[in-house]
């Protein structure tokens, strides 16, 4: 029986919410454990499907993994396999990042292309070109990337045509186990890249420029192990900030670094949200949202992952907002569902115009991807009536204990089973 979430809107969120560890940092860091000879322990790992999928993937390559609470330990004394089939990769795009560590440590890798998804085509040409510059011999056939570097990779001076987050993770991992200095110009500056660099630094890799466009990575022949604590999830934090604002609530959102919001900090304030710095986070309040004009950009610009939640909040802003999606060509899928709930949104290519309405009205809606799901949760929290969100497995991929956290903030949320009366939690 399938779970769905039922949300009765109209209650302002109040209280304190602790965000979980950053999913988008956890995944590359767990994958980079494939590079290490010794045991690595990561603390503050969120309880998410995507983490479970990643651990399963690591075990396929010979890792022993152990999870105690939010601590995850990974040991990979040697690689058992260097191939990842489509069935292993398709569940999670980030799985493709195993290509570099397998190649750097095992000298060869066969990894299926992850393909596109609900938000865009998502090519990997930047990853492959950069690995080729490091000496990998790469062929793509039948949807599988076959890469070899029997004598090892060599350091290179690489320029990215776009600051791809995934390609930056991939090349940092390749360079970490490649003796000599590899330079990446035009690297992604996202906080998750900084976290990966901090982790690899702990394992013995000297990295300069983390968080800047030019990164230099002095690789080592062997990497050690250690214990690392993940920082809080900036996207989850932004989601709770927007949910609080949209419901006219007052919430302390803690467990994350405010600086990691980048341009979103200023955009949220322009939208009429009061953000007061408190130890370990922000206190959020809002007595009415204002329209904004914003474009998604690589960090420190406004994050594409916050675009959908922001759009949901702006549906009831006092005027017309404009959002341009510049990272992914297909990332407005949530707009149609928001319109079913009474929002007024028109889409023209990569531009969405949102005309604020007085109220949304509850409706049954289907979650299409993680952040689209967050948008629908926010809309349902503000809407009049009770909404049903189906296909919530997407939400389970990105938001740990979503219904628990919302309920503790006073939201009326229940997780039910598709079969009529049966349900697991009663919040309503
Ligand atoms: C992207 C986001 C990241 C977000 C994640 C999940 C950016 C820059 N990246 O990371 O913040 O957390 O999605 O939503 O905002 N591209 C190519 N060729 C490549 C690689 C990428 O053309 O080899 C293009 C993509 O099609 C896309 C853009 O570059 O238009 C950003 O891709 P990238 O940063 O690599 O995506 P993710 O790593 O998934």
PDB file of C-alpha atoms in Angstrom, residues 188-409:
ATOM      1  CA  UNK A 188      31.616  25.026  -8.781  1.00  0.00           C
ATOM      2  CA  UNK A 189      31.715  27.047  -5.562  1.00  0.00           C
ATOM      3  CA  UNK A 190      28.756  25.394  -3.808  1.00  0.00           C
ATOM      4  CA  UNK A 191      29.090  24.700  -0.058  1.00  0.00           C
ATOM      5  CA  UNK A 192      28.838  20.969  -0.848  1.00  0.00           C
ATOM      6  CA  UNK A 193      32.084  21.253  -2.847  1.00  0.00           C
ATOM      7  CA  UNK A 194      33.694  22.973   0.130  1.00  0.00           C
ATOM      8  CA  UNK A 195      32.501  20.127   2.382  1.00  0.00           C
ATOM      9  CA  UNK A 196      33.965  17.496   0.053  1.00  0.00           C
ATOM     10  CA  UNK A 197      37.283  19.381   0.037  1.00  0.00           C
ATOM     11  CA  UNK A 198      37.273  19.570   3.847  1.00  0.00           C
ATOM     12  CA  UNK A 199      36.637  15.833   4.039  1.00  0.00           C
ATOM     13  CA  UNK A 200      39.398  14.966   1.569  1.00  0.00           C
ATOM     14  CA  UNK A 201      41.685  17.388   3.387  1.00  0.00           C
ATOM     15  CA  UNK A 202      41.153  15.270   6.493  1.00  0.00           C
ATOM     16  CA  UNK A 203      42.142  12.172   4.482  1.00  0.00           C
ATOM     17  CA  UNK A 204      45.428  13.814   3.493  1.00  0.00           C
ATOM     18  CA  UNK A 205      44.729  15.703   0.245  1.00  0.00           C
ATOM     19  CA  UNK A 206      46.009  19.303   0.089  1.00  0.00           C
ATOM     20  CA  UNK A 207      43.320  21.428  -1.583  1.00  0.00           C
ATOM     21  CA  UNK A 208      43.539  25.159  -2.167  1.00  0.00           C
ATOM     22  CA  UNK A 209      40.680  27.388  -3.272  1.00  0.00           C
ATOM     23  CA  UNK A 210      37.667  25.428  -1.964  1.00  0.00           C
ATOM     24  CA  UNK A 211      34.676  27.700  -2.501  1.00  0.00           C
ATOM     25  CA  UNK A 212      36.505  29.660  -5.230  1.00  0.00           C
ATOM     26  CA  UNK A 213      36.382  29.212  -8.999  1.00  0.00           C
ATOM     27  CA  UNK A 214      39.980  28.070  -9.166  1.00  0.00           C
ATOM     28  CA  UNK A 215      40.780  24.947  -7.225  1.00  0.00           C
ATOM     29  CA  UNK A 216      44.100  23.199  -6.929  1.00  0.00           C
ATOM     30  CA  UNK A 217      44.247  19.663  -5.637  1.00  0.00           C
ATOM     31  CA  UNK A 218      47.529  18.046  -4.633  1.00  0.00           C
ATOM     32  CA  UNK A 219      46.770  14.366  -4.834  1.00  0.00           C
ATOM     33  CA  UNK A 220      48.286  11.602  -2.735  1.00  0.00           C
ATOM     34  CA  UNK A 221      49.196   7.998  -3.541  1.00  0.00           C
ATOM     35  CA  UNK A 222      47.108   6.677  -0.661  1.00  0.00           C
ATOM     36  CA  UNK A 223      44.421   8.248   1.488  1.00  0.00           C
ATOM     37  CA  UNK A 224      43.879   7.580   5.187  1.00  0.00           C
ATOM     38  CA  UNK A 225      40.630   7.735   7.149  1.00  0.00           C
ATOM     39  CA  UNK A 226      39.058   9.687   9.991  1.00  0.00           C
ATOM     40  CA  UNK A 227      35.873  11.154  11.417  1.00  0.00           C
ATOM     41  CA  UNK A 228      34.056  14.048   9.801  1.00  0.00           C
ATOM     42  CA  UNK A 229      30.907  15.928  10.763  1.00  0.00           C
ATOM     43  CA  UNK A 230      28.566  17.119   8.005  1.00  0.00           C
ATOM     44  CA  UNK A 231      27.183  20.624   8.133  1.00  0.00           C
ATOM     45  CA  UNK A 232      23.428  21.259   8.046  1.00  0.00           C
ATOM     46  CA  UNK A 233      21.358  21.170   4.876  1.00  0.00           C
ATOM     47  CA  UNK A 234      20.981  24.679   3.438  1.00  0.00           C
ATOM     48  CA  UNK A 235      18.163  23.604   1.097  1.00  0.00           C
ATOM     49  CA  UNK A 236      16.177  22.000   3.904  1.00  0.00           C
ATOM     50  CA  UNK A 237      16.761  25.165   5.961  1.00  0.00           C
ATOM     51  CA  UNK A 238      15.481  27.357   3.104  1.00  0.00           C
ATOM     52  CA  UNK A 239      12.434  25.097   2.757  1.00  0.00           C
ATOM     53  CA  UNK A 240      11.498  25.558   6.444  1.00  0.00           C
ATOM     54  CA  UNK A 241      12.171  29.296   6.169  1.00  0.00           C
ATOM     55  CA  UNK A 242       9.751  29.530   3.230  1.00  0.00           C
ATOM     56  CA  UNK A 243       7.148  27.301   4.896  1.00  0.00           C
ATOM     57  CA  UNK A 244       7.280  29.523   7.981  1.00  0.00           C
ATOM     58  CA  UNK A 245       6.961  32.690   5.901  1.00  0.00           C
ATOM     59  CA  UNK A 246       4.144  31.364   3.729  1.00  0.00           C
ATOM     60  CA  UNK A 247       2.086  30.428   6.803  1.00  0.00           C
ATOM     61  CA  UNK A 248       2.834  33.735   8.567  1.00  0.00           C
ATOM     62  CA  UNK A 249       4.629  31.858  11.337  1.00  0.00           C
ATOM     63  CA  UNK A 250       7.585  32.410  13.637  1.00  0.00           C
ATOM     64  CA  UNK A 251      10.219  29.669  13.741  1.00  0.00           C
ATOM     65  CA  UNK A 252      13.851  29.234  14.753  1.00  0.00           C
ATOM     66  CA  UNK A 253      15.533  27.233  12.006  1.00  0.00           C
ATOM     67  CA  UNK A 254      18.801  25.874  13.396  1.00  0.00           C
ATOM     68  CA  UNK A 255      21.595  23.430  12.617  1.00  0.00           C
ATOM     69  CA  UNK A 256      22.959  25.127   9.503  1.00  0.00           C
ATOM     70  CA  UNK A 257      25.346  27.875   8.454  1.00  0.00           C
ATOM     71  CA  UNK A 258      23.519  31.016   7.362  1.00  0.00           C
ATOM     72  CA  UNK A 259      26.374  31.948   5.007  1.00  0.00           C
ATOM     73  CA  UNK A 260      25.617  28.793   2.991  1.00  0.00           C
ATOM     74  CA  UNK A 261      22.318  30.332   1.826  1.00  0.00           C
ATOM     75  CA  UNK A 262      24.316  32.564  -0.544  1.00  0.00           C
ATOM     76  CA  UNK A 263      22.112  34.955  -2.514  1.00  0.00           C
ATOM     77  CA  UNK A 264      18.980  33.250  -1.181  1.00  0.00           C
ATOM     78  CA  UNK A 265      19.503  35.119   2.089  1.00  0.00           C
ATOM     79  CA  UNK A 266      18.999  38.490   0.379  1.00  0.00           C
ATOM     80  CA  UNK A 267      16.200  37.192  -1.899  1.00  0.00           C
ATOM     81  CA  UNK A 268      14.232  35.838   1.063  1.00  0.00           C
ATOM     82  CA  UNK A 269      14.540  39.160   2.853  1.00  0.00           C
ATOM     83  CA  UNK A 270      13.475  41.038  -0.286  1.00  0.00           C
ATOM     84  CA  UNK A 271      10.387  38.818  -0.281  1.00  0.00           C
ATOM     85  CA  UNK A 272       9.463  40.321   3.084  1.00  0.00           C
ATOM     86  CA  UNK A 273      10.873  37.577   5.325  1.00  0.00           C
ATOM     87  CA  UNK A 274      12.607  38.679   8.512  1.00  0.00           C
ATOM     88  CA  UNK A 275      15.733  36.618   9.165  1.00  0.00           C
ATOM     89  CA  UNK A 276      17.372  37.288  12.486  1.00  0.00           C
ATOM     90  CA  UNK A 277      20.685  35.552  13.154  1.00  0.00           C
ATOM     91  CA  UNK A 278      20.647  33.371  16.262  1.00  0.00           C
ATOM     92  CA  UNK A 279      23.266  30.871  17.439  1.00  0.00           C
ATOM     93  CA  UNK A 280      23.422  28.048  14.849  1.00  0.00           C
ATOM     94  CA  UNK A 281      20.739  29.448  12.513  1.00  0.00           C
ATOM     95  CA  UNK A 282      18.039  32.069  12.020  1.00  0.00           C
ATOM     96  CA  UNK A 283      14.762  33.152  13.568  1.00  0.00           C
ATOM     97  CA  UNK A 284      12.190  33.515  10.794  1.00  0.00           C
ATOM     98  CA  UNK A 285       9.046  35.625  10.818  1.00  0.00           C
ATOM     99  CA  UNK A 286       6.883  37.162   8.141  1.00  0.00           C
ATOM    100  CA  UNK A 287       3.693  39.163   8.105  1.00  0.00           C
ATOM    101  CA  UNK A 288       3.021  39.043   4.368  1.00  0.00           C
ATOM    102  CA  UNK A 289       5.175  38.121   1.389  1.00  0.00           C
ATOM    103  CA  UNK A 290       6.278  40.664  -1.216  1.00  0.00           C
ATOM    104  CA  UNK A 291       6.834  39.801  -4.877  1.00  0.00           C
ATOM    105  CA  UNK A 292      10.416  39.345  -6.110  1.00  0.00           C
ATOM    106  CA  UNK A 293      12.273  38.952  -9.370  1.00  0.00           C
ATOM    107  CA  UNK A 294      14.998  36.315  -9.235  1.00  0.00           C
ATOM    108  CA  UNK A 295      17.074  34.050 -11.480  1.00  0.00           C
ATOM    109  CA  UNK A 296      18.673  30.761 -10.447  1.00  0.00           C
ATOM    110  CA  UNK A 297      22.457  30.699 -10.770  1.00  0.00           C
ATOM    111  CA  UNK A 298      25.446  28.699  -9.634  1.00  0.00           C
ATOM    112  CA  UNK A 299      26.496  29.443  -6.038  1.00  0.00           C
ATOM    113  CA  UNK A 300      26.729  32.045  -4.584  1.00  0.00           C
ATOM    114  CA  UNK A 301      23.757  32.900  -6.799  1.00  0.00           C
ATOM    115  CA  UNK A 302      20.207  31.859  -5.964  1.00  0.00           C
ATOM    116  CA  UNK A 303      20.093  28.030  -5.828  1.00  0.00           C
ATOM    117  CA  UNK A 304      17.964  26.103  -8.329  1.00  0.00           C
ATOM    118  CA  UNK A 305      17.016  23.768  -5.469  1.00  0.00           C
ATOM    119  CA  UNK A 306      15.217  26.638  -3.694  1.00  0.00           C
ATOM    120  CA  UNK A 307      13.353  27.759  -6.818  1.00  0.00           C
ATOM    121  CA  UNK A 308      10.312  25.487  -6.420  1.00  0.00           C
ATOM    122  CA  UNK A 309       9.792  26.166  -2.681  1.00  0.00           C
ATOM    123  CA  UNK A 310      10.161  29.903  -3.344  1.00  0.00           C
ATOM    124  CA  UNK A 311       7.601  29.759  -6.145  1.00  0.00           C
ATOM    125  CA  UNK A 312       5.127  28.055  -3.818  1.00  0.00           C
ATOM    126  CA  UNK A 313       5.533  30.788  -1.220  1.00  0.00           C
ATOM    127  CA  UNK A 314       5.224  33.562  -3.818  1.00  0.00           C
ATOM    128  CA  UNK A 315       1.843  32.255  -5.024  1.00  0.00           C
ATOM    129  CA  UNK A 316       0.264  34.241  -2.169  1.00  0.00           C
ATOM    130  CA  UNK A 317       2.620  37.246  -2.293  1.00  0.00           C
ATOM    131  CA  UNK A 318       1.198  40.704  -2.661  1.00  0.00           C
ATOM    132  CA  UNK A 319       1.908  41.230  -6.405  1.00  0.00           C
ATOM    133  CA  UNK A 320       3.668  39.746  -9.427  1.00  0.00           C
ATOM    134  CA  UNK A 321       6.931  37.790  -9.108  1.00  0.00           C
ATOM    135  CA  UNK A 322       9.223  36.605 -11.882  1.00  0.00           C
ATOM    136  CA  UNK A 323      11.468  33.546 -11.587  1.00  0.00           C
ATOM    137  CA  UNK A 324      13.982  32.612 -14.286  1.00  0.00           C
ATOM    138  CA  UNK A 325      15.344  29.057 -14.135  1.00  0.00           C
ATOM    139  CA  UNK A 326      18.821  29.180 -15.659  1.00  0.00           C
ATOM    140  CA  UNK A 327      20.262  25.858 -14.487  1.00  0.00           C
ATOM    141  CA  UNK A 328      17.742  23.226 -15.627  1.00  0.00           C
ATOM    142  CA  UNK A 329      15.525  23.524 -18.696  1.00  0.00           C
ATOM    143  CA  UNK A 330      12.627  21.506 -17.292  1.00  0.00           C
ATOM    144  CA  UNK A 331      12.353  22.603 -13.684  1.00  0.00           C
ATOM    145  CA  UNK A 332       8.868  24.164 -13.598  1.00  0.00           C
ATOM    146  CA  UNK A 333       6.924  20.888 -13.320  1.00  0.00           C
ATOM    147  CA  UNK A 334       5.521  21.987  -9.940  1.00  0.00           C
ATOM    148  CA  UNK A 335       3.829  25.059 -11.466  1.00  0.00           C
ATOM    149  CA  UNK A 336       0.948  23.035 -12.944  1.00  0.00           C
ATOM    150  CA  UNK A 337       0.199  21.465  -9.558  1.00  0.00           C
ATOM    151  CA  UNK A 338       0.385  24.834  -7.824  1.00  0.00           C
ATOM    152  CA  UNK A 339      -2.131  26.120 -10.394  1.00  0.00           C
ATOM    153  CA  UNK A 340      -4.427  23.208  -9.526  1.00  0.00           C
ATOM    154  CA  UNK A 341      -4.347  24.618  -6.005  1.00  0.00           C
ATOM    155  CA  UNK A 342      -5.450  28.030  -7.224  1.00  0.00           C
ATOM    156  CA  UNK A 343      -2.100  29.694  -7.994  1.00  0.00           C
ATOM    157  CA  UNK A 344      -1.790  32.008 -10.994  1.00  0.00           C
ATOM    158  CA  UNK A 345       1.425  31.122 -12.809  1.00  0.00           C
ATOM    159  CA  UNK A 346       2.314  31.494 -16.467  1.00  0.00           C
ATOM    160  CA  UNK A 347       5.369  29.837 -17.923  1.00  0.00           C
ATOM    161  CA  UNK A 348       7.285  31.031 -20.954  1.00  0.00           C
ATOM    162  CA  UNK A 349      10.337  28.826 -21.562  1.00  0.00           C
ATOM    163  CA  UNK A 350      12.653  29.315 -18.608  1.00  0.00           C
ATOM    164  CA  UNK A 351      10.627  32.202 -17.146  1.00  0.00           C
ATOM    165  CA  UNK A 352       7.698  31.912 -14.721  1.00  0.00           C
ATOM    166  CA  UNK A 353       5.441  34.812 -13.807  1.00  0.00           C
ATOM    167  CA  UNK A 354       3.601  34.309 -10.532  1.00  0.00           C
ATOM    168  CA  UNK A 355       0.673  36.620  -9.810  1.00  0.00           C
ATOM    169  CA  UNK A 356      -0.067  36.495  -6.111  1.00  0.00           C
ATOM    170  CA  UNK A 357      -3.530  35.356  -5.067  1.00  0.00           C
ATOM    171  CA  UNK A 358      -5.300  35.835  -1.731  1.00  0.00           C
ATOM    172  CA  UNK A 359      -5.459  32.099  -0.910  1.00  0.00           C
ATOM    173  CA  UNK A 360      -4.652  28.710  -2.340  1.00  0.00           C
ATOM    174  CA  UNK A 361      -7.237  25.967  -2.089  1.00  0.00           C
ATOM    175  CA  UNK A 362      -6.400  22.393  -1.127  1.00  0.00           C
ATOM    176  CA  UNK A 363      -6.251  19.706  -3.818  1.00  0.00           C
ATOM    177  CA  UNK A 364      -4.895  16.209  -4.395  1.00  0.00           C
ATOM    178  CA  UNK A 365      -1.477  16.578  -6.056  1.00  0.00           C
ATOM    179  CA  UNK A 366       1.373  14.313  -7.123  1.00  0.00           C
ATOM    180  CA  UNK A 367       5.012  14.870  -6.160  1.00  0.00           C
ATOM    181  CA  UNK A 368       7.310  14.758  -9.219  1.00  0.00           C
ATOM    182  CA  UNK A 369      10.743  15.425  -7.753  1.00  0.00           C
ATOM    183  CA  UNK A 370      12.278  16.307  -4.396  1.00  0.00           C
ATOM    184  CA  UNK A 371      12.048  20.077  -4.543  1.00  0.00           C
ATOM    185  CA  UNK A 372       8.736  20.067  -6.423  1.00  0.00           C
ATOM    186  CA  UNK A 373       7.494  18.027  -3.466  1.00  0.00           C
ATOM    187  CA  UNK A 374       8.764  20.676  -1.048  1.00  0.00           C
ATOM    188  CA  UNK A 375       6.853  23.293  -3.053  1.00  0.00           C
ATOM    189  CA  UNK A 376       3.636  21.299  -2.772  1.00  0.00           C
ATOM    190  CA  UNK A 377       4.127  20.847   0.974  1.00  0.00           C
ATOM    191  CA  UNK A 378       4.476  24.620   1.386  1.00  0.00           C
ATOM    192  CA  UNK A 379       1.427  25.251  -0.794  1.00  0.00           C
ATOM    193  CA  UNK A 380      -0.621  22.712   1.161  1.00  0.00           C
ATOM    194  CA  UNK A 381       0.432  24.275   4.476  1.00  0.00           C
ATOM    195  CA  UNK A 382      -0.984  27.628   3.348  1.00  0.00           C
ATOM    196  CA  UNK A 383      -4.021  26.394   1.400  1.00  0.00           C
ATOM    197  CA  UNK A 384      -7.591  26.360   2.672  1.00  0.00           C
ATOM    198  CA  UNK A 385      -8.701  22.789   3.239  1.00  0.00           C
ATOM    199  CA  UNK A 386      -6.920  19.449   3.232  1.00  0.00           C
ATOM    200  CA  UNK A 387      -4.527  18.453   0.442  1.00  0.00           C
ATOM    201  CA  UNK A 388      -3.326  14.954  -0.355  1.00  0.00           C
ATOM    202  CA  UNK A 389       0.220  14.592  -1.702  1.00  0.00           C
ATOM    203  CA  UNK A 390       0.899  11.289  -3.463  1.00  0.00           C
ATOM    204  CA  UNK A 391       4.198   9.773  -4.732  1.00  0.00           C
ATOM    205  CA  UNK A 392       5.905  10.966  -1.562  1.00  0.00           C
ATOM    206  CA  UNK A 393       8.926   8.704  -2.075  1.00  0.00           C
ATOM    207  CA  UNK A 394      10.505  11.769  -3.710  1.00  0.00           C
ATOM    208  CA  UNK A 395      10.124  13.676  -0.448  1.00  0.00           C
ATOM    209  CA  UNK A 396      11.689  10.769   1.438  1.00  0.00           C
ATOM    210  CA  UNK A 397      14.763  11.232  -0.754  1.00  0.00           C
ATOM    211  CA  UNK A 398      15.427  14.777   0.439  1.00  0.00           C
ATOM    212  CA  UNK A 399      13.626  15.596   3.688  1.00  0.00           C
ATOM    213  CA  UNK A 400      14.377  13.597   6.834  1.00  0.00           C
ATOM    214  CA  UNK A 401      11.456  13.237   9.267  1.00  0.00           C
ATOM    215  CA  UNK A 402       9.424  15.772   7.295  1.00  0.00           C
ATOM    216  CA  UNK A 403       6.066  15.099   8.896  1.00  0.00           C
ATOM    217  CA  UNK A 404       7.575  14.862  12.399  1.00  0.00           C
ATOM    218  CA  UNK A 405       9.364  18.188  12.032  1.00  0.00           C
ATOM    219  CA  UNK A 406       6.275  19.889  10.605  1.00  0.00           C
ATOM    220  CA  UNK A 407       3.988  18.484  13.287  1.00  0.00           C
ATOM    221  CA  UNK A 408       6.313  19.718  16.032  1.00  0.00           C
ATOM    222  CA  UNK A 409       5.929  23.187  14.462  1.00  0.00           C
TER     223      UNK A 409
END
